Short mmCIF file of C-alpha atoms in Angstrom, two decimals:
data_model
loop_
_atom_site.label_atom_id
_atom_site.label_comp_id
_atom_site.label_asym_id
_atom_site.label_seq_id
_atom_site.Cartn_x
_atom_site.Cartn_y
_atom_site.Cartn_z
CA MET F 1 -23.21 -26.42 -19.75
CA GLN F 2 -19.55 -26.61 -18.97
CA PHE F 3 -18.80 -30.36 -18.95
CA ASP F 4 -18.83 -32.75 -21.98
CA SER F 5 -20.30 -35.70 -19.94
CA PHE F 6 -21.85 -36.19 -16.77
CA SER F 7 -18.46 -38.35 -15.38
CA ASP F 8 -17.01 -34.84 -16.27
CA PHE F 9 -19.04 -33.43 -14.20
CA ILE F 10 -18.51 -35.62 -11.14
CA ALA F 11 -14.53 -34.94 -12.02
CA MET F 12 -14.75 -31.25 -11.98
CA GLY F 13 -11.71 -31.11 -14.16
CA GLY F 14 -9.46 -33.36 -11.42
CA TYR F 15 -10.64 -30.76 -8.41
CA GLY F 16 -13.69 -33.45 -7.56
CA PHE F 17 -12.99 -34.72 -4.35
CA TYR F 18 -12.81 -31.04 -2.79
CA VAL F 19 -15.12 -29.52 -4.59
CA TRP F 20 -17.76 -32.29 -3.92
CA LEU F 21 -16.69 -32.55 -0.53
CA SER F 22 -17.46 -28.51 -0.19
CA PHE F 23 -20.92 -28.79 -1.38
CA GLY F 24 -21.61 -32.28 0.40
CA THR F 25 -21.13 -31.17 3.79
CA CYS F 26 -22.43 -27.60 3.17
CA ALA F 27 -25.40 -29.48 1.72
CA LEU F 28 -25.13 -31.62 4.97
CA ILE F 29 -24.77 -28.57 7.26
CA LEU F 30 -27.90 -27.01 5.82
CA LEU F 31 -30.57 -29.25 6.22
CA GLY F 32 -29.20 -30.07 9.50
CA ILE F 33 -29.88 -27.59 11.08
CA LEU F 34 -33.07 -27.27 9.00
CA PHE F 35 -34.15 -30.27 10.18
CA SER F 36 -33.40 -29.81 13.76
CA SER F 37 -35.21 -26.72 13.62
CA LEU F 38 -38.54 -28.02 12.49
CA ASN F 39 -37.89 -31.35 14.52
CA ASP F 40 -38.14 -28.80 17.39
CA THR F 41 -41.24 -26.72 16.31
CA LYS F 42 -43.29 -30.35 16.25
CA ARG F 43 -41.16 -31.56 19.83
CA ILE F 44 -42.22 -28.05 21.08
CA LEU F 45 -46.24 -28.72 19.93
CA THR F 46 -46.50 -32.24 21.40
CA SER F 47 -45.77 -31.55 24.72
CA VAL F 48 -47.85 -28.48 24.77
CA GLN F 49 -50.70 -31.14 23.46
CA GLN F 50 -49.24 -33.53 26.00
CA GLN F 51 -50.07 -31.09 28.79
CA ALA F 52 -53.01 -30.36 27.51
CA ASP F 53 -54.81 -33.79 27.36
CA ARG F 54 -53.50 -33.91 30.79
CA GLU F 55 -55.45 -31.16 32.24
CA GLN F 56 -58.03 -32.02 30.64
CA ARG F 57 -57.76 -35.36 31.98
CA ILE F 58 -57.10 -34.16 35.39
CA LYS F 59 -60.41 -31.99 34.98
CA GLN F 60 -62.43 -35.04 34.03
CA ALA F 61 -61.08 -37.02 37.19
CA LYS F 62 -62.27 -34.28 39.44
CA GLN F 63 -65.67 -34.19 37.85
CA GLU F 64 -66.23 -37.69 38.42
CA SER F 65 -64.50 -37.58 41.71
CA GLN F 66 -67.10 -35.29 42.88
CA VAL F 67 -70.42 -36.77 41.20
CA MET T 1 -30.87 8.44 49.83
CA GLN T 2 -27.73 10.64 50.22
CA ARG T 3 -24.20 10.03 49.28
CA GLN T 4 -21.63 10.36 52.23
CA HIS T 5 -18.78 10.00 50.50
CA SER T 6 -16.84 11.28 47.48
CA TYR T 7 -16.71 9.83 44.34
CA LEU T 8 -12.98 9.27 45.00
CA GLN T 9 -13.53 8.07 48.85
CA LEU T 10 -15.73 5.32 47.53
CA PHE T 11 -13.10 4.06 44.43
CA SER T 12 -10.24 4.02 47.21
CA ALA T 13 -12.28 2.75 49.82
CA VAL T 14 -13.39 -0.34 47.35
CA CYS T 15 -9.71 -0.77 45.93
CA LYS T 16 -8.26 -0.74 49.63
CA LYS T 17 -10.78 -3.34 50.14
CA ASP T 18 -9.89 -5.79 47.60
CA LEU T 19 -6.05 -5.45 47.96
CA GLN T 20 -6.44 -6.00 52.31
CA LEU T 21 -8.08 -9.31 51.16
CA ALA T 22 -5.87 -10.63 48.74
CA PHE T 23 -3.08 -9.81 51.30
CA ARG T 24 -4.37 -11.41 53.76
CA GLN T 25 -4.86 -14.92 51.95
CA ARG T 26 -1.32 -14.69 50.16
CA ALA T 27 -2.03 -17.41 47.80
CA GLU T 28 -4.21 -15.82 45.85
CA ILE T 29 -1.72 -13.74 44.82
CA VAL T 30 1.07 -16.25 44.58
CA ASN T 31 -0.18 -18.89 43.13
CA PRO T 32 -1.12 -17.05 39.59
CA LEU T 33 2.73 -16.66 39.55
CA LEU T 34 3.78 -19.88 40.40
CA PHE T 35 1.67 -21.22 37.65
CA PHE T 36 3.24 -18.90 35.46
CA LEU T 37 6.70 -19.98 36.17
CA ILE T 38 5.78 -23.28 35.91
CA VAL T 39 4.28 -22.71 32.28
CA ILE T 40 7.33 -21.41 31.35
CA THR T 41 9.31 -24.12 32.70
CA LEU T 42 7.20 -26.62 30.32
CA PHE T 43 7.82 -25.12 27.20
CA PRO T 44 11.88 -25.93 27.08
CA LEU T 45 10.83 -29.15 28.30
CA ALA T 46 8.64 -29.54 25.60
CA ILE T 47 10.61 -28.24 22.82
CA GLY T 48 14.20 -28.38 23.51
CA PRO T 49 16.22 -26.09 25.30
CA GLU T 50 18.46 -24.71 22.46
CA PRO T 51 18.77 -21.18 23.68
CA GLY T 52 18.17 -19.90 19.99
CA LEU T 53 14.90 -21.28 19.42
CA LEU T 54 14.00 -20.54 23.01
CA ALA T 55 14.68 -16.72 22.84
CA ARG T 56 12.93 -16.63 19.09
CA MET T 57 9.58 -18.44 20.87
CA ALA T 58 10.13 -16.63 24.38
CA PRO T 59 7.41 -13.48 23.50
CA GLY T 60 4.82 -16.06 22.34
CA ILE T 61 5.57 -18.23 25.66
CA ILE T 62 5.56 -15.29 28.26
CA TRP T 63 2.48 -14.02 27.15
CA VAL T 64 0.43 -17.01 26.56
CA ALA T 65 1.44 -17.88 30.22
CA ALA T 66 0.38 -14.64 31.13
CA LEU T 67 -3.15 -14.97 29.70
CA LEU T 68 -3.47 -18.10 31.25
CA SER T 69 -2.42 -17.00 34.45
CA THR T 70 -4.43 -13.68 34.68
CA MET T 71 -7.72 -16.52 33.80
CA LEU T 72 -6.64 -18.30 37.13
CA GLY T 73 -7.45 -14.86 39.14
CA LEU T 74 -10.29 -13.49 37.10
CA ASP T 75 -12.54 -15.94 38.44
CA LYS T 76 -12.15 -14.96 42.27
CA ILE T 77 -12.93 -11.05 41.29
CA PHE T 78 -16.45 -11.02 41.74
CA ARG T 79 -17.21 -14.50 43.34
CA ASP T 80 -16.79 -13.94 46.63
CA ASP T 81 -18.55 -10.66 46.98
CA PHE T 82 -21.01 -12.10 44.90
CA HIS T 83 -21.41 -15.15 47.90
CA ASP T 84 -21.44 -12.55 50.64
CA GLY T 85 -24.39 -10.36 49.41
CA SER T 86 -22.08 -7.15 49.04
CA LEU T 87 -22.29 -7.36 45.72
CA GLU T 88 -25.87 -6.90 45.61
CA GLN T 89 -25.57 -3.60 48.51
CA LEU T 90 -22.79 -1.78 45.54
CA ILE T 91 -25.36 -2.58 42.80
CA ALA T 92 -28.05 -1.39 45.30
CA SER T 93 -26.08 1.49 46.66
CA SER T 94 -26.70 4.92 45.03
CA TYR T 95 -22.99 5.07 43.92
CA PRO T 96 -22.66 4.48 40.03
CA LEU T 97 -21.37 0.73 39.79
CA PRO T 98 -19.35 1.46 36.83
CA LEU T 99 -17.07 3.21 39.52
CA THR T 100 -17.12 0.84 41.65
CA VAL T 101 -16.17 -1.66 38.86
CA LEU T 102 -13.19 0.36 37.55
CA ALA T 103 -11.70 -0.22 41.41
CA LYS T 104 -12.00 -3.59 41.40
CA VAL T 105 -10.60 -4.28 38.20
CA LEU T 106 -7.53 -2.14 39.38
CA ALA T 107 -7.44 -3.87 42.58
CA HIS T 108 -7.71 -6.83 40.73
CA TRP T 109 -4.58 -5.98 38.15
CA MET T 110 -2.67 -4.47 40.87
CA ILE T 111 -2.81 -8.38 42.77
CA THR T 112 -2.49 -10.79 39.60
CA GLY T 113 -1.15 -8.04 36.61
CA LEU T 114 1.47 -5.89 38.49
CA PRO T 115 3.04 -8.73 40.45
CA LEU T 116 3.85 -10.75 36.82
CA VAL T 117 5.15 -7.03 35.60
CA LEU T 118 7.93 -6.70 37.98
CA LEU T 119 8.91 -10.62 37.84
CA THR T 120 8.98 -10.79 34.48
CA PRO T 121 13.23 -9.68 34.30
CA VAL T 122 13.77 -12.86 36.39
CA PHE T 123 11.51 -15.15 34.42
CA ALA T 124 12.97 -14.37 31.06
CA LEU T 125 16.54 -14.82 32.07
CA LEU T 126 15.22 -18.87 32.46
CA LEU T 127 14.25 -18.23 28.03
CA ASN T 128 17.28 -16.30 27.01
CA LEU T 129 15.54 -13.13 26.24
CA ASP T 130 17.83 -9.98 25.34
CA SER T 131 18.01 -6.77 26.98
CA GLN T 132 16.33 -4.75 24.68
CA ALA T 133 13.62 -7.61 23.82
CA LEU T 134 13.26 -7.70 27.50
CA VAL T 135 12.25 -4.05 27.91
CA ALA T 136 9.38 -4.04 24.66
CA THR T 137 8.64 -7.56 27.09
CA VAL T 138 7.89 -5.27 30.37
CA ILE T 139 6.48 -2.54 28.46
CA THR T 140 3.83 -4.84 26.75
CA LEU T 141 3.16 -6.69 29.96
CA LEU T 142 2.65 -3.15 31.54
CA LEU T 143 -0.11 -1.82 28.79
CA GLY T 144 -1.76 -5.74 28.08
CA THR T 145 -2.64 -6.81 31.35
CA PRO T 146 -5.19 -4.23 32.72
CA LEU T 147 -6.22 -4.66 29.00
CA LEU T 148 -6.46 -8.76 30.27
CA SER T 149 -8.35 -7.47 33.77
CA PHE T 150 -10.81 -5.23 31.82
CA ILE T 151 -11.74 -7.97 28.78
CA GLY T 152 -11.21 -10.62 31.35
CA ALA T 153 -13.87 -9.00 34.00
CA ILE T 154 -16.84 -9.14 31.65
CA GLY T 155 -17.14 -12.45 31.00
CA ALA T 156 -16.25 -12.78 35.01
CA GLY T 157 -19.24 -10.77 35.42
CA LEU T 158 -21.41 -12.60 33.22
CA THR T 159 -20.40 -15.99 34.53
CA VAL T 160 -20.28 -15.30 38.43
CA GLY T 161 -24.04 -16.65 38.69
CA LEU T 162 -23.53 -19.65 37.56
CA GLN T 163 -22.35 -23.08 39.41
CA LYS T 164 -19.54 -23.98 37.23
CA GLY T 165 -18.39 -20.49 35.82
CA GLY T 166 -14.80 -20.84 35.49
CA ILE T 167 -14.32 -22.77 32.25
CA LEU T 168 -16.97 -21.29 30.77
CA MET T 169 -15.32 -17.68 31.52
CA SER T 170 -12.27 -18.69 29.97
CA LEU T 171 -13.85 -19.78 26.71
CA LEU T 172 -15.97 -16.48 26.34
CA VAL T 173 -12.42 -14.84 27.34
CA LEU T 174 -9.98 -16.26 25.45
CA PRO T 175 -11.05 -15.07 21.83
CA LEU T 176 -11.00 -11.61 22.93
CA TYR T 177 -8.06 -11.16 23.82
CA ILE T 178 -6.32 -12.34 20.67
CA PRO T 179 -5.71 -8.81 19.66
CA VAL T 180 -3.83 -8.16 22.43
CA LEU T 181 -1.72 -11.40 21.96
CA ILE T 182 -0.81 -10.21 18.29
CA PHE T 183 0.19 -6.85 19.21
CA ALA T 184 2.18 -7.37 22.34
CA THR T 185 3.97 -10.21 21.21
CA SER T 186 4.62 -8.22 17.67
CA ALA T 187 6.10 -5.30 19.51
CA ILE T 188 8.63 -7.95 21.42
CA ASP T 189 9.33 -9.41 17.93
CA THR T 190 10.13 -6.04 16.65
CA SER T 191 12.37 -5.14 19.03
CA THR T 192 13.93 -8.11 18.77
CA MET T 193 14.95 -6.84 15.49
CA SER T 194 15.96 -3.20 16.79
CA LEU T 195 13.29 -1.65 14.85
CA ASP T 196 10.75 0.88 16.04
CA TYR T 197 7.92 -0.59 17.92
CA SER T 198 6.06 2.59 18.82
CA GLY T 199 3.43 1.53 16.58
CA GLN T 200 2.49 -1.26 18.51
CA LEU T 201 2.32 -0.14 21.65
CA ALA T 202 0.45 3.21 20.66
CA ILE T 203 -2.18 0.69 19.30
CA LEU T 204 -1.89 -1.24 22.45
CA GLY T 205 -2.43 1.80 24.65
CA ALA T 206 -5.61 2.65 22.37
CA MET T 207 -7.09 -0.45 23.26
CA LEU T 208 -6.58 0.19 27.33
CA VAL T 209 -8.19 3.85 26.44
CA VAL T 210 -10.84 2.41 25.00
CA ALA T 211 -11.19 -0.19 27.14
CA ILE T 212 -11.09 1.96 30.60
CA ILE T 213 -14.03 3.77 29.26
CA SER T 214 -16.33 1.21 28.11
CA ALA T 215 -15.29 -2.70 29.74
CA PRO T 216 -16.95 -0.50 33.19
CA ILE T 217 -20.27 -0.29 31.47
CA ALA T 218 -19.98 -3.57 30.04
CA ILE T 219 -19.11 -5.20 33.03
CA SER T 220 -21.81 -3.50 35.30
CA SER T 221 -24.94 -4.37 33.20
CA ALA T 222 -23.21 -8.27 33.01
CA LEU T 223 -23.27 -8.50 37.22
CA LYS T 224 -26.76 -6.69 37.13
CA VAL T 225 -27.98 -9.64 35.01
CA SER T 226 -26.19 -11.99 36.94
CA VAL T 227 -27.43 -10.78 40.41
CA SER T 228 -31.29 -10.41 39.47
CA MET B 1 -42.38 3.57 12.76
CA TRP B 2 -42.93 2.91 16.43
CA LYS B 3 -46.70 2.42 16.37
CA TRP B 4 -46.45 0.12 13.08
CA LEU B 5 -43.63 -1.71 15.25
CA HIS B 6 -45.06 -1.63 18.77
CA PRO B 7 -47.66 -4.42 18.25
CA TYR B 8 -45.02 -7.44 17.62
CA ALA B 9 -43.43 -6.57 20.96
CA LYS B 10 -46.53 -8.61 21.76
CA ALA B 11 -45.75 -12.88 21.30
CA ASP B 12 -48.49 -14.12 19.48
CA ARG B 13 -48.23 -11.21 16.96
CA ALA B 14 -44.65 -11.47 16.77
CA TYR B 15 -45.42 -14.95 16.10
CA GLN B 16 -48.16 -14.39 13.46
CA LEU B 17 -45.61 -12.12 11.69
CA CYS B 18 -42.67 -15.10 11.35
CA ASN B 19 -45.49 -17.55 9.79
CA THR B 20 -46.57 -15.11 7.01
CA LEU B 21 -42.75 -13.86 6.46
CA LEU B 22 -41.85 -17.50 6.53
CA PRO B 23 -43.06 -18.72 2.87
CA TYR B 24 -41.33 -15.77 1.13
CA PHE B 25 -38.28 -17.22 2.74
CA ALA B 26 -38.12 -20.74 2.12
CA VAL B 27 -39.24 -19.85 -1.50
CA VAL B 28 -36.37 -17.25 -2.49
CA THR B 29 -34.60 -20.05 -1.13
CA VAL B 30 -35.36 -23.03 -2.56
CA VAL B 31 -35.12 -21.04 -5.58
CA CYS B 32 -32.41 -19.38 -5.78
CA MET B 33 -30.21 -22.05 -4.13
CA VAL B 34 -31.14 -24.92 -6.79
CA VAL B 35 -30.50 -21.65 -9.40
CA GLY B 36 -27.62 -20.62 -7.63
CA TRP B 37 -25.76 -24.63 -7.47
CA VAL B 38 -26.36 -25.70 -10.67
CA TRP B 39 -25.92 -22.97 -12.42
CA GLY B 40 -22.33 -22.55 -10.44
CA LEU B 41 -21.28 -25.86 -10.99
CA ALA B 42 -22.41 -26.90 -14.05
CA TYR B 43 -23.09 -23.54 -15.92
CA ALA B 44 -20.31 -20.94 -15.15
CA PRO B 45 -16.92 -21.34 -16.86
CA ALA B 46 -13.91 -22.49 -15.46
CA ASP B 47 -11.66 -20.14 -14.06
CA TYR B 48 -8.23 -19.52 -16.12
CA GLN B 49 -5.97 -20.56 -13.44
CA GLN B 50 -7.93 -22.49 -10.72
CA LYS B 51 -10.13 -24.31 -13.05
CA ASP B 52 -12.82 -26.11 -11.36
CA SER B 53 -11.43 -26.17 -8.04
CA TYR B 54 -12.71 -22.56 -7.82
CA ARG B 55 -16.37 -23.28 -8.14
CA ILE B 56 -16.28 -23.94 -4.01
CA ILE B 57 -16.16 -19.68 -4.26
CA PHE B 58 -20.30 -20.44 -4.87
CA ILE B 59 -20.57 -21.49 -1.37
CA HIS B 60 -17.08 -20.51 0.58
CA VAL B 61 -18.09 -16.46 -0.24
CA PRO B 62 -21.81 -16.52 0.55
CA SER B 63 -21.52 -18.26 3.92
CA ALA B 64 -18.02 -16.54 4.71
CA ILE B 65 -20.50 -13.16 3.96
CA LEU B 66 -23.49 -14.45 6.11
CA SER B 67 -21.14 -15.40 8.70
CA MET B 68 -20.42 -12.14 9.78
CA GLY B 69 -24.09 -10.69 8.36
CA ALA B 70 -25.48 -12.93 10.79
CA TYR B 71 -23.38 -11.70 13.55
CA SER B 72 -24.27 -8.36 12.91
CA SER B 73 -27.75 -8.94 12.88
CA MET B 74 -27.57 -10.85 16.38
CA ALA B 75 -25.93 -7.94 17.85
CA ILE B 76 -28.09 -5.73 16.41
CA ALA B 77 -31.17 -7.77 18.16
CA ALA B 78 -28.87 -7.82 21.35
CA VAL B 79 -28.54 -3.85 21.37
CA VAL B 80 -32.47 -3.42 20.66
CA ALA B 81 -33.27 -6.33 23.25
CA LEU B 82 -31.18 -4.18 26.22
CA VAL B 83 -31.81 -0.87 25.10
CA TRP B 84 -35.90 -1.58 24.69
CA GLN B 85 -36.29 -4.30 26.97
CA LEU B 86 -37.70 -6.57 23.94
CA ARG B 87 -38.38 -9.95 25.40
CA ASN B 88 -38.49 -11.23 21.78
CA ALA B 89 -35.06 -9.44 20.50
CA GLU B 90 -33.47 -11.77 23.28
CA LEU B 91 -35.35 -14.64 21.35
CA ALA B 92 -34.36 -13.66 18.35
CA VAL B 93 -30.57 -13.14 19.43
CA ILE B 94 -30.96 -16.84 20.67
CA ALA B 95 -32.49 -18.12 17.33
CA ILE B 96 -29.82 -16.52 14.68
CA ALA B 97 -26.63 -17.96 17.26
CA PRO B 98 -26.99 -21.32 16.02
CA VAL B 99 -27.61 -20.90 12.61
CA GLY B 100 -24.65 -18.26 11.89
CA ALA B 101 -22.48 -20.73 13.85
CA CYS B 102 -23.29 -23.26 11.22
CA VAL B 103 -22.61 -20.83 8.24
CA THR B 104 -19.65 -20.35 9.95
CA ALA B 105 -18.88 -23.49 10.35
CA ILE B 106 -19.29 -24.37 6.47
CA ALA B 107 -17.15 -20.86 5.77
CA LEU B 108 -14.33 -23.03 7.44
CA ILE B 109 -14.82 -26.28 5.81
CA THR B 110 -15.32 -24.94 2.40
CA GLY B 111 -12.25 -22.65 2.84
CA ALA B 112 -9.74 -25.76 4.41
CA ALA B 113 -11.54 -28.08 1.28
CA TRP B 114 -10.44 -25.23 -1.23
CA GLY B 115 -7.13 -24.72 0.14
CA LYS B 116 -5.91 -28.39 -0.07
CA PRO B 117 -6.01 -27.68 -3.80
CA MET B 118 -4.57 -24.12 -3.88
CA TRP B 119 -1.65 -24.26 -1.53
CA GLY B 120 -0.89 -27.84 -0.51
CA ALA B 121 -2.56 -27.65 2.59
CA TRP B 122 -5.71 -28.17 4.70
CA TRP B 123 -5.20 -25.52 7.16
CA VAL B 124 -3.20 -22.40 6.09
CA TRP B 125 -3.31 -19.31 8.70
CA ASP B 126 -4.51 -17.51 6.28
CA ALA B 127 -6.44 -14.16 7.51
CA ARG B 128 -9.55 -15.15 6.29
CA LEU B 129 -10.03 -17.96 7.89
CA THR B 130 -8.11 -17.25 11.06
CA SER B 131 -10.87 -14.43 11.48
CA GLU B 132 -13.47 -17.32 10.62
CA LEU B 133 -12.14 -19.53 13.16
CA ILE B 134 -12.27 -16.54 15.87
CA LEU B 135 -15.58 -16.09 15.12
CA LEU B 136 -17.24 -19.43 15.38
CA PHE B 137 -15.39 -19.59 18.75
CA LEU B 138 -17.23 -16.10 19.62
CA TYR B 139 -20.95 -17.44 17.88
CA LEU B 140 -20.07 -20.67 20.45
CA GLY B 141 -18.97 -18.37 22.98
CA VAL B 142 -22.86 -16.85 23.07
CA LEU B 143 -24.66 -20.18 22.80
CA SER B 144 -22.95 -22.09 25.58
CA LEU B 145 -23.01 -18.94 27.68
CA TYR B 146 -27.02 -19.20 26.86
CA HIS B 147 -27.26 -23.06 27.79
CA ALA B 148 -25.45 -22.26 30.93
CA PHE B 149 -28.06 -20.46 32.91
CA GLU B 150 -31.10 -22.24 34.23
CA ASP B 151 -32.92 -18.82 34.24
CA LYS B 152 -33.61 -18.11 30.72
CA LYS B 153 -34.72 -14.33 31.39
CA ALA B 154 -31.03 -13.82 32.99
CA ALA B 155 -29.62 -16.28 29.99
CA GLY B 156 -30.93 -13.95 27.07
CA ARG B 157 -29.77 -11.02 28.66
CA ALA B 158 -26.26 -12.33 29.29
CA ALA B 159 -26.07 -13.57 25.72
CA SER B 160 -27.14 -10.39 24.38
CA ILE B 161 -24.60 -8.36 26.40
CA LEU B 162 -21.85 -10.76 25.04
CA ALA B 163 -22.73 -10.53 21.74
CA ILE B 164 -22.80 -6.68 21.83
CA VAL B 165 -18.96 -7.12 23.47
CA GLY B 166 -18.11 -9.36 20.75
CA VAL B 167 -19.46 -7.33 18.07
CA ILE B 168 -17.47 -4.46 19.27
CA ASN B 169 -14.62 -6.96 19.20
CA LEU B 170 -14.65 -7.78 16.22
CA PRO B 171 -13.61 -5.22 13.68
CA ILE B 172 -10.35 -5.29 16.17
CA ILE B 173 -9.74 -9.04 15.86
CA HIS B 174 -10.12 -8.97 12.53
CA PHE B 175 -8.23 -6.09 11.62
CA SER B 176 -5.39 -7.44 14.22
CA VAL B 177 -5.41 -11.19 12.31
CA GLU B 178 -4.97 -9.08 9.23
CA TRP B 179 -2.27 -7.59 10.00
CA TRP B 180 -0.75 -10.82 11.64
CA ASN B 181 -0.89 -12.42 8.51
CA THR B 182 0.89 -9.89 6.40
CA LEU B 183 3.70 -9.55 8.90
CA HIS B 184 4.19 -13.41 9.38
CA GLN B 185 3.16 -14.54 5.66
CA GLY B 186 4.05 -11.97 3.54
CA ALA B 187 3.15 -12.64 -0.12
CA THR B 188 0.68 -15.33 0.38
CA ILE B 189 -1.88 -16.28 -2.77
CA THR B 190 -5.08 -14.19 -2.13
CA LYS B 191 -8.10 -15.95 -3.16
CA PHE B 192 -9.36 -12.52 -4.48
CA ASP B 193 -7.75 -10.27 -6.76
CA THR B 194 -9.18 -6.38 -6.64
CA LYS B 195 -9.62 -7.09 -9.93
CA ALA B 196 -13.31 -7.17 -11.28
CA ILE B 197 -14.87 -10.15 -11.49
CA ASP B 198 -16.29 -11.55 -15.13
CA PRO B 199 -20.47 -11.40 -14.92
CA SER B 200 -20.74 -15.19 -15.80
CA MET B 201 -19.09 -15.77 -12.93
CA PHE B 202 -20.75 -12.56 -10.73
CA TRP B 203 -24.60 -13.51 -11.25
CA PRO B 204 -24.48 -17.29 -10.38
CA LEU B 205 -22.20 -15.85 -6.91
CA MET B 206 -24.86 -13.10 -6.15
CA LEU B 207 -27.49 -15.40 -6.51
CA ASN B 208 -25.96 -17.93 -3.93
CA ILE B 209 -25.07 -15.38 -1.65
CA VAL B 210 -28.86 -14.24 -1.83
CA ALA B 211 -30.01 -18.13 -1.28
CA PHE B 212 -27.59 -17.81 1.79
CA ALA B 213 -29.13 -14.79 3.24
CA ALA B 214 -32.46 -16.51 2.60
CA PHE B 215 -31.81 -19.73 4.27
CA VAL B 216 -30.45 -17.87 7.00
CA GLY B 217 -33.42 -16.17 7.31
CA THR B 218 -35.86 -18.77 6.91
CA VAL B 219 -34.26 -20.94 9.58
CA THR B 220 -33.82 -17.90 11.77
CA LEU B 221 -37.62 -17.23 11.81
CA ILE B 222 -38.48 -21.16 12.44
CA ARG B 223 -36.00 -21.09 15.63
CA LEU B 224 -37.49 -17.75 16.40
CA LYS B 225 -40.78 -19.20 16.43
CA ASN B 226 -39.73 -22.35 18.72
CA GLU B 227 -38.22 -19.76 20.54
CA ILE B 228 -41.35 -17.77 21.33
CA LEU B 229 -43.58 -20.65 21.54
CA GLN B 230 -41.66 -22.60 24.75
CA ARG B 231 -41.80 -18.93 26.22
CA GLU B 232 -45.10 -19.21 25.31
CA LYS B 233 -46.06 -22.69 26.40
CA HIS B 234 -49.12 -22.33 28.73
CA ARG B 235 -50.49 -18.96 27.00
CA PRO B 236 -54.28 -19.60 26.08
CA TRP B 237 -53.09 -18.24 22.13
CA VAL B 238 -50.86 -21.70 22.05
CA ARG B 239 -53.25 -23.65 22.82
CA GLN B 240 -55.39 -21.95 20.21
CA LEU B 241 -53.01 -22.27 17.62
CA LEU B 242 -53.61 -26.40 18.09
CA ASN B 243 -57.34 -26.68 18.44
CA ARG B 244 -57.32 -24.89 14.98
CA GLY B 245 -54.35 -26.93 13.72
#
């Protein structure tokens, strides 16, 4: 461990703002694209599910009207 | 399909057609030039009229103005042919498309680039450019503007099928213009210091040769995507 | 090799391949990134000249390397897409582009945050930063061209062509910017001297490079899956996927 205390670690020898700014935005951007990609997957799967349900309902309605 | 004309005939026919069309509606030739002139006028008004400062910034101003004014005409290079269907015919014909494209780009350069090169000596007076730098400016423009037409035509080919292709095209093309800009302005800068600038010219020339060989292939595949 | 690769031209097989690869990439990303960040931030020794500010290196350099790497892999996918007419390769181009743009943005932001304490300004027209900025423009060009097309089939091919044109230009741009920089700035502080880097800094750096590469791989796989699903929405195998899950 290079730092004596936690506050030393945060201060980064006076460069804390720049170091944490870089690491912070980096983490933010990486997590942002990761979660937006995962969210897209969910969205697409839901829309496929909705489409399937809709077709099912149409089929059912047709059958009922025929009866 | 039988080919009734030689490649040279095709080349000159396409070239001549584009030139004729441009000369019939002269605005196409005159407007980019006027734009170029106006942009050059704006700079002294914005940064102040001191002759030393202007002479120092002139290469950059002239080249940025040249980039922007060639962008204006690029949109038109394939658009009319796309809308009246002749582009489709050119693609479907048995003649090689890169050759046709080469003719069209050459015609486009003669309409937009060449007048710019010819009129630069006049415009340069506005910016206090000395005669040494003037010669360098004209030579770099002579080598550089065809390069701009070739690179720009790739962007024009990609966006010709789109409704609002104009702004998008400048977004695609301008970053690719950067090497031309750097070498051309540095050649002019070097000439103002009375140093040898043949190295920069050689690089510009090499880029032009590579563009003449490879850009028509890229442009024609871009056109095929846009038309299909 | 073709016999082995050919099944993956089919969408459902490619989707399955993505699914099998994804956990490995994800595990490597998480492990390397956690270890690399902790090591880099807390355990690596401080630089004798730049003190603790040099710790930005552990994300700046990996993101800069990966921004170039992602662009080249995008261009390779584009060549495959155009030469062998593989639709999946086109989708890969579009899957990589946003990830590459994000990594490039990180390289720019960390470069600026590093430049402030080192050069005294957020933005210096340094050769590396300038080429990263132009690289970002190229990524954004590919993305906006893709999204401008209504017909996604044509969009994929147009984006592929632009990616190839960009990758041919990239070395020229890089070289010209570097040359322009030496011309105008004389001797600026270069971030890296050619001197060998100490192992105590080298290994966390290496680990972070691997972490970033694995991250780019992970997100690209997720996005590729999305693109495949989006395109194959109406196919029976996608429906079956729902029933199983």
